[in-house]
Short mmCIF file of C-alpha atoms and ligand atoms in Angstrom, two decimals:
data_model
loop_
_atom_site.label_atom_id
_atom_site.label_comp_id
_atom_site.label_asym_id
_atom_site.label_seq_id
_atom_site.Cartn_x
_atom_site.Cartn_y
_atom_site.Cartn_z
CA UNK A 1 -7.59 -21.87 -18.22
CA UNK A 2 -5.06 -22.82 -15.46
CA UNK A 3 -2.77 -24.40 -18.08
CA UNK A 4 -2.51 -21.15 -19.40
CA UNK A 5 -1.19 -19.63 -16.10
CA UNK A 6 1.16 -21.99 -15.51
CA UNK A 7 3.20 -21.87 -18.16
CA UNK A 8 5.85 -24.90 -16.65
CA UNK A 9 7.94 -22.89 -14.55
CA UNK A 10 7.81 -23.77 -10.89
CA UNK A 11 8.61 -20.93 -8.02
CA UNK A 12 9.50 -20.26 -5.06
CA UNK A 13 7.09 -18.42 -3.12
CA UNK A 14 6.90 -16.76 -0.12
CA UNK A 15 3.63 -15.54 1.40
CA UNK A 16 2.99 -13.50 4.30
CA UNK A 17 -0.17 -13.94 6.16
CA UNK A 18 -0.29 -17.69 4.20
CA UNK A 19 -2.31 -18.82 7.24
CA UNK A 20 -5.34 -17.01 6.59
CA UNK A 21 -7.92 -17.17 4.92
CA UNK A 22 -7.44 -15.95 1.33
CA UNK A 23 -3.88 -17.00 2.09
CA UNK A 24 -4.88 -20.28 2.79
CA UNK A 25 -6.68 -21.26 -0.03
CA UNK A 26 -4.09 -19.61 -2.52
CA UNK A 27 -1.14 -21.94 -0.78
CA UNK A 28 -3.46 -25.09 -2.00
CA UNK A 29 -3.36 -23.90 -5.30
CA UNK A 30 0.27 -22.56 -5.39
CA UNK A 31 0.98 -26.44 -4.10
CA UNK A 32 -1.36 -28.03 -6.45
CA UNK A 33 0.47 -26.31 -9.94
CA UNK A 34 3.84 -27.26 -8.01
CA UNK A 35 5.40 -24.35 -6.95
CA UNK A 36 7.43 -24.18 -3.92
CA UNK A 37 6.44 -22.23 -0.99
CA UNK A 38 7.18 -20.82 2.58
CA UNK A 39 4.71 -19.25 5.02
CA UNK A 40 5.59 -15.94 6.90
CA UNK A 41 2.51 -15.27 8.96
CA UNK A 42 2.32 -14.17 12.78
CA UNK A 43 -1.02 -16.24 13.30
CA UNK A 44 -2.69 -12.82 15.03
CA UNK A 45 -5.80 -14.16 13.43
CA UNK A 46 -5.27 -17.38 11.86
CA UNK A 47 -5.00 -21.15 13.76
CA UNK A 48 -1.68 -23.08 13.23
CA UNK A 49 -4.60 -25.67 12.47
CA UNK A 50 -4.78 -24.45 9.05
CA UNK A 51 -1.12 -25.80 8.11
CA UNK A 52 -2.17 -29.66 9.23
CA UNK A 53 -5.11 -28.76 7.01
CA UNK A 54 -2.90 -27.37 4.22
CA UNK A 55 -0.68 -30.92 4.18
CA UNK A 56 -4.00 -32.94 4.30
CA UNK A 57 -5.66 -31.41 1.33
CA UNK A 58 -2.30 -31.13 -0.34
CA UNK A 59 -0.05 -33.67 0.89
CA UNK A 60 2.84 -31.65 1.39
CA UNK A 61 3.76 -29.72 4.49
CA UNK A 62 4.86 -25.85 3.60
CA UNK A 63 7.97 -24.12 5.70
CA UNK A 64 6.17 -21.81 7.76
CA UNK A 65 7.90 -19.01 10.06
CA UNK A 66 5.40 -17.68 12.60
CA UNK A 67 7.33 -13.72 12.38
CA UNK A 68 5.11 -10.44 12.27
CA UNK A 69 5.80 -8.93 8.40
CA UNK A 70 6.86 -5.89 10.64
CA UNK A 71 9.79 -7.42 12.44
CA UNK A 72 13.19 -6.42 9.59
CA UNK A 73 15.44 -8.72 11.89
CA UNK A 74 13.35 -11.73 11.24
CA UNK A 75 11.92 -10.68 7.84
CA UNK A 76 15.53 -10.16 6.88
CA UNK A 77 16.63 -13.64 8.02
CA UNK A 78 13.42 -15.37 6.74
CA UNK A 79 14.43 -13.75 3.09
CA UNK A 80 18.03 -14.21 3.02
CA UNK A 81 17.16 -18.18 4.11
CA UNK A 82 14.83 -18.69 1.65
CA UNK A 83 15.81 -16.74 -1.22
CA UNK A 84 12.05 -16.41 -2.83
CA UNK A 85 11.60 -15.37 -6.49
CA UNK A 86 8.30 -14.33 -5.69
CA UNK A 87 6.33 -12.54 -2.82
CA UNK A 88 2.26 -12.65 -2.46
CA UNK A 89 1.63 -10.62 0.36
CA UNK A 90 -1.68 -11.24 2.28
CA UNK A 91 -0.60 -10.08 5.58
CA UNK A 92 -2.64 -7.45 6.78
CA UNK A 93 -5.61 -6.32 8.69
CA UNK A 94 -8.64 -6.19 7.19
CA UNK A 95 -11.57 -5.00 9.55
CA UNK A 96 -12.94 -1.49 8.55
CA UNK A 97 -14.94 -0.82 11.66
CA UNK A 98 -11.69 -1.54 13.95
CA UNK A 99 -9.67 0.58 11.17
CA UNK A 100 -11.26 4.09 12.59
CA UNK A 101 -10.71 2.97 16.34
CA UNK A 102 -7.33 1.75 16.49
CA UNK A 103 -6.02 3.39 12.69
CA UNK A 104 -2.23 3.58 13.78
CA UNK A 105 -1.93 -0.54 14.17
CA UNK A 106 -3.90 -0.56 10.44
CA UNK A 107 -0.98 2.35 8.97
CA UNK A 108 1.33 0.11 10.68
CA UNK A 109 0.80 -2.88 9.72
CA UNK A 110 -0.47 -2.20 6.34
CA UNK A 111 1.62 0.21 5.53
CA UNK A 112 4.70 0.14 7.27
CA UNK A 113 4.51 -3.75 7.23
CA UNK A 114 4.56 -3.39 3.48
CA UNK A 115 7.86 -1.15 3.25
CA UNK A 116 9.34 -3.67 5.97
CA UNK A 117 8.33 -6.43 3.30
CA UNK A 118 10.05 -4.69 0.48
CA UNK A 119 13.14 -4.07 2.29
CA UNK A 120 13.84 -7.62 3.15
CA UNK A 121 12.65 -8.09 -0.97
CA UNK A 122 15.54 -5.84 -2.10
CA UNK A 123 18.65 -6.93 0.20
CA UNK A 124 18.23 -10.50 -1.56
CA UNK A 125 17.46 -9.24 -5.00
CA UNK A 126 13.30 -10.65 -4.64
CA UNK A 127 11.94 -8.18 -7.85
CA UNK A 128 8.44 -9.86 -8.22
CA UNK A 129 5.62 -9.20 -5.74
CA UNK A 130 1.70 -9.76 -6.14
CA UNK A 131 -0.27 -7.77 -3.16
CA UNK A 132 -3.56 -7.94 -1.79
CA UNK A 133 -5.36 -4.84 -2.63
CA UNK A 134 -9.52 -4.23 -2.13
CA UNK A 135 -12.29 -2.19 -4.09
CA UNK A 136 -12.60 -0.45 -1.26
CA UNK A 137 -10.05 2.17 -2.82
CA UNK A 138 -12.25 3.14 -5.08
CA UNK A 139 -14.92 4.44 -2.75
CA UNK A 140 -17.87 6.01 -4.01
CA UNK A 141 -18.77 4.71 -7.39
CA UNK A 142 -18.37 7.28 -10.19
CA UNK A 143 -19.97 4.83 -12.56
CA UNK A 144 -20.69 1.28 -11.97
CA UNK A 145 -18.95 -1.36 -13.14
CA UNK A 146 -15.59 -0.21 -11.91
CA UNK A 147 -12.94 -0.24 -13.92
CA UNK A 148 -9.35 -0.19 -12.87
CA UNK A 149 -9.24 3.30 -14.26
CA UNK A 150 -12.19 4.70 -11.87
CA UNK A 151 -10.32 6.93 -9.59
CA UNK A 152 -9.06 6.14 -5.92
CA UNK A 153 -11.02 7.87 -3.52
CA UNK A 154 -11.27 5.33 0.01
CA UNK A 155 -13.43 6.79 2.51
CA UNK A 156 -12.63 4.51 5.51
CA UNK A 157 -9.09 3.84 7.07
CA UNK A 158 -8.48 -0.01 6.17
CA UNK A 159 -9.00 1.60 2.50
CA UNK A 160 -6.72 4.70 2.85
CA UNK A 161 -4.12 2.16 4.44
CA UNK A 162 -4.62 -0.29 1.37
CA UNK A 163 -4.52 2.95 -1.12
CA UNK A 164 -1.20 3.47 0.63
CA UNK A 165 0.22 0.81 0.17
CA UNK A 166 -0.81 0.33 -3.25
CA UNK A 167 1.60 4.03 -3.97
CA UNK A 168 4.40 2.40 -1.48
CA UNK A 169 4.43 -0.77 -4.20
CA UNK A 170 4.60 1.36 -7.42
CA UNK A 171 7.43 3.59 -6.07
CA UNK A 172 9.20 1.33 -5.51
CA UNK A 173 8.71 -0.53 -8.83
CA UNK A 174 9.63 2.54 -10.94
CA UNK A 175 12.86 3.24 -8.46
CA UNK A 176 13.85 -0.68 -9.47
CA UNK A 177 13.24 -0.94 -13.09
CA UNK A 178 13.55 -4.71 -13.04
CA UNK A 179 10.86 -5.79 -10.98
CA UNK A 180 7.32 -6.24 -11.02
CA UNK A 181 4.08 -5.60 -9.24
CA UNK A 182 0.84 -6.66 -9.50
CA UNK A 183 -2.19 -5.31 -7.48
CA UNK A 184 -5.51 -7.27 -7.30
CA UNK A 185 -8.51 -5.46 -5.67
CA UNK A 186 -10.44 -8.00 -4.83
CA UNK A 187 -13.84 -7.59 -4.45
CA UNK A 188 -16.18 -9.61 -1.63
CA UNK A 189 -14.23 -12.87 -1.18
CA UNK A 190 -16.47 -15.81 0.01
CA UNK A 191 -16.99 -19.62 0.04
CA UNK A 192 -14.56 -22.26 0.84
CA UNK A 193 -12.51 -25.01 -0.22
CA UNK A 194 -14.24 -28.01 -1.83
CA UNK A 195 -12.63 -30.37 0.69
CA UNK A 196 -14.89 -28.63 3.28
CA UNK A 197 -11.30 -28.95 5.34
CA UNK A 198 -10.53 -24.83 5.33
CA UNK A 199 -12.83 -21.86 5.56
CA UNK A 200 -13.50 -18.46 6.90
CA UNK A 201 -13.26 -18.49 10.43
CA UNK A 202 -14.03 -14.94 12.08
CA UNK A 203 -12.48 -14.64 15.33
CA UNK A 204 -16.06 -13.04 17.44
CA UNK A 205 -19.22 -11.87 15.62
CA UNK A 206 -18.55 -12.02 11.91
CA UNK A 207 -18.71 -8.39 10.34
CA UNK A 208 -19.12 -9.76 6.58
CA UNK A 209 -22.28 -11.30 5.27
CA UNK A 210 -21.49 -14.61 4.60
CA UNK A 211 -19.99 -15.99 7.67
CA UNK A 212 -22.49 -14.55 8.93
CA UNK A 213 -25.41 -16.03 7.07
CA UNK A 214 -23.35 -19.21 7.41
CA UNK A 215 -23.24 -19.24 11.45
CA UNK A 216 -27.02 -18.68 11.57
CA UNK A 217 -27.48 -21.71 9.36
CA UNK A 218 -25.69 -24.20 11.68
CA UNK A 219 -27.44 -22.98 14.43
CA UNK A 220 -24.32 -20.40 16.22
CA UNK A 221 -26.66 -17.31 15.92
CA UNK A 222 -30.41 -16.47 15.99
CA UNK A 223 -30.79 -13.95 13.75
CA UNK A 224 -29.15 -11.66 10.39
CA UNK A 225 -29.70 -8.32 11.05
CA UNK A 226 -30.05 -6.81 7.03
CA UNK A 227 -28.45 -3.61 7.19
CA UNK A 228 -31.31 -1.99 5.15
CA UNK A 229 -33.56 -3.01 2.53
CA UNK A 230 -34.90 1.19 1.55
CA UNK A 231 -31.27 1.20 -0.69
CA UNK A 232 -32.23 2.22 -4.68
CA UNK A 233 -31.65 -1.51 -5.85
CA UNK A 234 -33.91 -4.36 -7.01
CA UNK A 235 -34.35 -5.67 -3.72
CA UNK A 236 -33.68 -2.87 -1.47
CA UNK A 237 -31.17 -4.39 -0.30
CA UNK A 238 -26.70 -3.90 -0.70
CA UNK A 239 -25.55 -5.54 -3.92
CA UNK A 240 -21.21 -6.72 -4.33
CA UNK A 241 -19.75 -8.53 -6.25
CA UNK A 242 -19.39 -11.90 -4.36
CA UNK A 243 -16.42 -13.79 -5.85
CA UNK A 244 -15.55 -17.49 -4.73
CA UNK A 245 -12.19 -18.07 -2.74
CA UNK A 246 -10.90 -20.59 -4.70
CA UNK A 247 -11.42 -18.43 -8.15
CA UNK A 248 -10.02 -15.47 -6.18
CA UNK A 249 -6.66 -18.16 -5.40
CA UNK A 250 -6.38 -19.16 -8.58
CA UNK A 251 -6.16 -15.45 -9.85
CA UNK A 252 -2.85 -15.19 -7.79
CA UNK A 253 -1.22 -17.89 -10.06
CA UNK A 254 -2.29 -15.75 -13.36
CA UNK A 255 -0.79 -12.71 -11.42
CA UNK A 256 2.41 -14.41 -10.43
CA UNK A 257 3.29 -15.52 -13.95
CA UNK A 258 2.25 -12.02 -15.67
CA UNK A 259 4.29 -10.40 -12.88
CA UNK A 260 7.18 -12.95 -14.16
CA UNK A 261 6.89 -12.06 -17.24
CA UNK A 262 7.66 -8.51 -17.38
CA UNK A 263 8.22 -5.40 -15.33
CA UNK A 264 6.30 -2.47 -14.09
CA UNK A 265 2.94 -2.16 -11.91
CA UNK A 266 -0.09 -3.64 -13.51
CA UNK A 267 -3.79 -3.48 -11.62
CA UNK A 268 -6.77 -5.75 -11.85
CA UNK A 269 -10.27 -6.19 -10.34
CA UNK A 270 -10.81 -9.49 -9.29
CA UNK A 271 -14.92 -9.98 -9.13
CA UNK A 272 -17.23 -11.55 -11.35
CA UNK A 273 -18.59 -8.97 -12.96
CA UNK A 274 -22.07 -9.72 -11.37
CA UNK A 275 -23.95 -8.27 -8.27
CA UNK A 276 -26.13 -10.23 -6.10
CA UNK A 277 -28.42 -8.53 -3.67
CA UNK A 278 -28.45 -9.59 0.86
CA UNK A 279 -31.51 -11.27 0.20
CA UNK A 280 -30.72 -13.11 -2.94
CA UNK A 281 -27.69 -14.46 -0.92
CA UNK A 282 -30.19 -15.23 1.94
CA UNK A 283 -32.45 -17.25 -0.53
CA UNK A 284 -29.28 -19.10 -2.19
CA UNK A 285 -27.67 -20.18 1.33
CA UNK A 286 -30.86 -21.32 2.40
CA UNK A 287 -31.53 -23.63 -0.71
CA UNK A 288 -27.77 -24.92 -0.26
CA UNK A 289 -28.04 -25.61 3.51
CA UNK A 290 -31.74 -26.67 3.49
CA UNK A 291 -32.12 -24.29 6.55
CA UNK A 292 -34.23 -21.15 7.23
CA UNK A 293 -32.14 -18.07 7.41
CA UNK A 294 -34.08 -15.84 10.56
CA UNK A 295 -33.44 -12.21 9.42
CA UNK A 296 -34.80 -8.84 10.77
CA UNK A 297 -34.40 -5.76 8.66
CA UNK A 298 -31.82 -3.69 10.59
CA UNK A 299 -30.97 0.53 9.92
CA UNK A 300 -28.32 1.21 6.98
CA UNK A 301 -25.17 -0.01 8.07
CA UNK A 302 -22.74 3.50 8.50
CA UNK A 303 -20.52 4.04 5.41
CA UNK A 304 -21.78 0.84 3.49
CA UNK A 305 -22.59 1.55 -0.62
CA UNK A 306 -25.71 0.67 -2.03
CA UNK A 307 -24.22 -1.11 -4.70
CA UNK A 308 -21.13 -1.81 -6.28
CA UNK A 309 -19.09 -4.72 -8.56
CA UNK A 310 -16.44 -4.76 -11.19
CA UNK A 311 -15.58 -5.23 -14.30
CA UNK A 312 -13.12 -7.59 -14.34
CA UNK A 313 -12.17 -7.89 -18.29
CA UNK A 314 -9.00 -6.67 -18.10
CA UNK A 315 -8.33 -9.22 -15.80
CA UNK A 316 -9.50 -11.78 -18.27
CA UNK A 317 -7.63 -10.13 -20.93
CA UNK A 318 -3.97 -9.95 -19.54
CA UNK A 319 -3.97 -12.45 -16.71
CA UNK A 320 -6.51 -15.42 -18.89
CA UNK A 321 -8.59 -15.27 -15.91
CA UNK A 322 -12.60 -15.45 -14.97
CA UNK A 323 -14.37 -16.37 -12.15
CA UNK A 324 -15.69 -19.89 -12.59
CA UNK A 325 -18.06 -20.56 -9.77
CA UNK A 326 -20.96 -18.77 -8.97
CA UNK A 327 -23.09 -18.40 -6.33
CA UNK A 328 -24.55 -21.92 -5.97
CA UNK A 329 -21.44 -23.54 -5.55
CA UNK A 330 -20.35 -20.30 -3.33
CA UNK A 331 -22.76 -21.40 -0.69
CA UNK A 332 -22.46 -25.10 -0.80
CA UNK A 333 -18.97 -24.85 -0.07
CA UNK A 334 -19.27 -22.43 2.72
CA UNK A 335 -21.87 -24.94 3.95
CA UNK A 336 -19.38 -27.98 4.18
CA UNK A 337 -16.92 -25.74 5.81
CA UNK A 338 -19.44 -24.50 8.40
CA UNK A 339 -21.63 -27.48 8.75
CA UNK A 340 -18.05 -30.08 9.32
CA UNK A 341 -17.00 -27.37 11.22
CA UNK A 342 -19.08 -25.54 13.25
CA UNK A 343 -17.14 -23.74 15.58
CA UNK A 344 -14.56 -23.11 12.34
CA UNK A 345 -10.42 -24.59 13.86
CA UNK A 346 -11.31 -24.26 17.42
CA UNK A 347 -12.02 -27.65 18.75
P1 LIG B 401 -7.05 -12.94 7.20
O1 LIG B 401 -7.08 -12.09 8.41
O2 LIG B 401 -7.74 -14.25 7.25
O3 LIG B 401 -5.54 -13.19 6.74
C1 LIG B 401 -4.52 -12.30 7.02
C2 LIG B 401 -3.36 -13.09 7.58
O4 LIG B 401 -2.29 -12.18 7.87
C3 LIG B 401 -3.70 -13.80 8.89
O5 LIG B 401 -3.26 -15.13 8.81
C4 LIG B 401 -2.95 -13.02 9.95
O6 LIG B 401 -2.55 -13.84 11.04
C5 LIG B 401 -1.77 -12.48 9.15
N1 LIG B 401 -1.22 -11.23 9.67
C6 LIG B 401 -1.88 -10.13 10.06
N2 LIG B 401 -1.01 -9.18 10.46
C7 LIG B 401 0.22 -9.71 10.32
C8 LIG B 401 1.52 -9.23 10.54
N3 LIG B 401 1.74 -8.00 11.07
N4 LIG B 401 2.58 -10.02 10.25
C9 LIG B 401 2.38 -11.27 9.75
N5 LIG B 401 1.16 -11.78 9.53
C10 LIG B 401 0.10 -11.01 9.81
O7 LIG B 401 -7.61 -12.05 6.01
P2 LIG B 401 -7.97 -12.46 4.52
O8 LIG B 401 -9.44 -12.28 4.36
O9 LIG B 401 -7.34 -13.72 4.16
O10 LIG B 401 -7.30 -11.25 3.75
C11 LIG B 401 -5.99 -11.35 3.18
C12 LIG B 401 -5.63 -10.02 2.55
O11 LIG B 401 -6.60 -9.67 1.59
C13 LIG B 401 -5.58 -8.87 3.55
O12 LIG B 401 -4.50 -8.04 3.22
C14 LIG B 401 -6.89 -8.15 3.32
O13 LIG B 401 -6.81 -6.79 3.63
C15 LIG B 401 -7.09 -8.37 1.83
N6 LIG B 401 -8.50 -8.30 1.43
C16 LIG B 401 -9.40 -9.10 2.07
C17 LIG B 401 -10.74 -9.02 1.71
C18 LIG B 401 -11.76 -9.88 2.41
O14 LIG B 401 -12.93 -9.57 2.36
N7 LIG B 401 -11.40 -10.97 3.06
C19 LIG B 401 -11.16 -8.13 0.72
C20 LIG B 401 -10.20 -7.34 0.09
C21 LIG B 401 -8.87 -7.45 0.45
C1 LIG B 402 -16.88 -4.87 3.60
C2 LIG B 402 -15.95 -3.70 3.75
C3 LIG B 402 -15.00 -3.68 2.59
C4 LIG B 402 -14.29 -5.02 2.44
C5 LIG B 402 -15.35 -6.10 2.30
C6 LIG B 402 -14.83 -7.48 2.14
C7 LIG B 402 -17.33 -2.06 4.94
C8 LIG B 402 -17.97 -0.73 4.87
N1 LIG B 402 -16.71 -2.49 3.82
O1 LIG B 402 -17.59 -4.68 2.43
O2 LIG B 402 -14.05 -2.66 2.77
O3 LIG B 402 -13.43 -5.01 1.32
O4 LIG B 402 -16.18 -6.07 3.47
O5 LIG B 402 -14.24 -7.90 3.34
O6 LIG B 402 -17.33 -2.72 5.96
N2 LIG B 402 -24.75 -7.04 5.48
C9 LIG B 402 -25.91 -7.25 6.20
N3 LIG B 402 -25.83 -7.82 7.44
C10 LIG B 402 -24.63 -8.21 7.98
C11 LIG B 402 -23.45 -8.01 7.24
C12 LIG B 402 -23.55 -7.41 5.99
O7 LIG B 402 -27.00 -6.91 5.73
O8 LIG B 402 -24.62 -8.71 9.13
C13 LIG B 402 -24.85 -6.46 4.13
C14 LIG B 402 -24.06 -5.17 3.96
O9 LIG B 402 -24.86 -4.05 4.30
C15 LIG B 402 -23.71 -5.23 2.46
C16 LIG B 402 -23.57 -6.72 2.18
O10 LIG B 402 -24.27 -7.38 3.23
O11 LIG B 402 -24.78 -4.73 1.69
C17 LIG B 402 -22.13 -7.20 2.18
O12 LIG B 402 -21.53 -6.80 3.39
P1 LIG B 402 -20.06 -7.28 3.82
O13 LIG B 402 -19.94 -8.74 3.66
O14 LIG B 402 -19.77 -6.70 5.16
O15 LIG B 402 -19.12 -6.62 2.72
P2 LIG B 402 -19.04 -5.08 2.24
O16 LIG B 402 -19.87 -4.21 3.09
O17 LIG B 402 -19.26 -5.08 0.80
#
């Protein structure tokens, strides 16, 4: 399938928060089909570790501009020096928790980092952008699977900031014929490179799942807490739509050559299609790692869904992309990422 993505026509890319996580494994790939590219990221919760680990894994060391996406001066200069064809923009903050308690740094930075962004696009003529959006727009499932059509209703602040931003991008697509945006909502990105080399690596307790599950495996924390296991599912337990980092990279070169192609705002889902259950996760990690999993059955997590995935077909359709790996080789990778590296880029 990734022949069909790339269709031989190298870019120039610039991508903000390229340190991260997501970011980080999309940069491998964006390296690997050849494209150029040049890392704006302000390393608020990334290591500079991760760009040694970038030119191991790929052999080539990226430009990379430590400037906060919010900062016009710099993003200004970084644009007008590099002259991108192409922006993925990762940057962002992503906690939804911290999103009620400090929601002015999320509207600013999500928000008003994006129409900084754009700005610094526009003075050097940059038409083509591909943005990191989340299901959590959608909010309260209407009907399950989601489809890109399900209607937009987030009910925490990191979603109402992504939602946002997702309206900032299209206006300012149809003001500028010419150019092009792509949204992804991603669903629950997870796993690691196959190299083991870069990972997820929560700065304090892990909110998510997997990193989670992952630190009690090597040994970093006693115990999951389940948030629940009284939901109306299977199990009991929350089911998502766990999609592997590397598929959920490799989705970003499908959306940077559709966005290439044409004009106008286009939207995908980028899941599998399939939901797995906290337990069933449990189980898998455990078989991968060879370790017991200790878990206690905790109260419902406040405003977590029972259940929710997508339906990622028009994905497929448009962009010639599907998730490839599933959950087997989800946890084995996250287990040579945690197990080489227990306490993640900190030494
Ligand atoms: P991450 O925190 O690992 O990566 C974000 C990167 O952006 C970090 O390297 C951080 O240092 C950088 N950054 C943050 N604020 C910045 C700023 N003001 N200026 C410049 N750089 C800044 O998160 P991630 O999991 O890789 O997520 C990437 C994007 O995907 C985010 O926009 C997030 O909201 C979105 N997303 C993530 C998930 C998920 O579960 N991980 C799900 C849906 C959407
Ligand atoms: C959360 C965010 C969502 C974001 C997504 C991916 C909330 C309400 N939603 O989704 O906006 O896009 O992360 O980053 O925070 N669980 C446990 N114990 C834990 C952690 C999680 O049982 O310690 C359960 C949860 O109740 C849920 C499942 O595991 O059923 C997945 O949780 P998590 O990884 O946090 O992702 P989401 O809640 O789907």
């Amino acid at each position: 399938m990734r022949s069909i993505w790339y269709m031989g026509e190298k870019m120039r890319v610039l991508v903000t928060g390229g340190a991260g996580y997501i970011g980080s494994h999309t940069c491998v790939e964006l390296l690997a089909e050849g494209h150029d590219i040049c890392i704006v990221d302000s390393f608020c919760n990334a290591s500079p570790e991760v760009i040694n680990r970038l030119e191991e894994i790929t052999a080539v060391r990226p430009e990379v501009h430590r400037v906060d996406v919010r900062d016009r001066a710099k993003m200004m200069a970084v644009m007008a020096r590099y002259k991108p064809e192409a922006v993925i923009h990762f940057a962002g903050l992503k906690a939804v928790g911290e999103s009620s308690q400090i929601p002015l740094n999320y509207y600013d930075v999500n928000v008003q980092g994006t129409v900084v962004l754009l700005e610094a696009m526009q003075a050097v003529g940059c038409q083509h952008i591909v943005f990191s959006s989340s299901a959590t727009v959608y909010g309260t499932p209407h009907y399950l699977p989601y489809d890109e059509a399900h209607p937009c209703a987030p009910s925490n602040v990191y979603g109402h900031t992504k939602h946002m931003a997702e309206q900032v991008l299209s206006d300012w697509q149809r003001a500028n014929p010419e150019s092009a945006v792509v949204l992804l909502r991603y669903f629950n990105p997870v796993g690691a490179h196959s190299s083991g080399r870069i990972g997820e690596d929560p700065e304090g307790p892990p909110n998510n799942l997997m990193p989670f599950v992952a630190q009690v495996a090597v040994g970093q924390r006693e115990r999951l807490a389940v948030f629940g296991d009284d939901y109306d599912t299977p199990d009991g337990t929350g089911v998502r739509d766990y999609i592997h980092v590397t598929d959920l990279a490799l989705a970003h070169l499908g959306a940077l050559a559709h966005a290439k192609k044409g004009s106008g705002t286009d939207t995908f889902n980028i899941g599998t299609g399939a939901g797995y259950s906290v337990l069933e996760m449990i189980h898998a990690f455990s078989k991968a790692s060879g370790r017991e999993i200790a878990y206690t059955v905790a109260p419902r997590r406040e405003g977590d869904l029972p259940s929710y995935y997508a339906d990622p077909s028009k994905a497929r359709a448009v962009l010639g992309w599907a998730a490839q790996r599933g959950i087997a080789e989800i946890c084995d990778s996250t287990w040579a990422w945690q197990s080489q590296n227990p306490t993640g880029y900190k030494p």
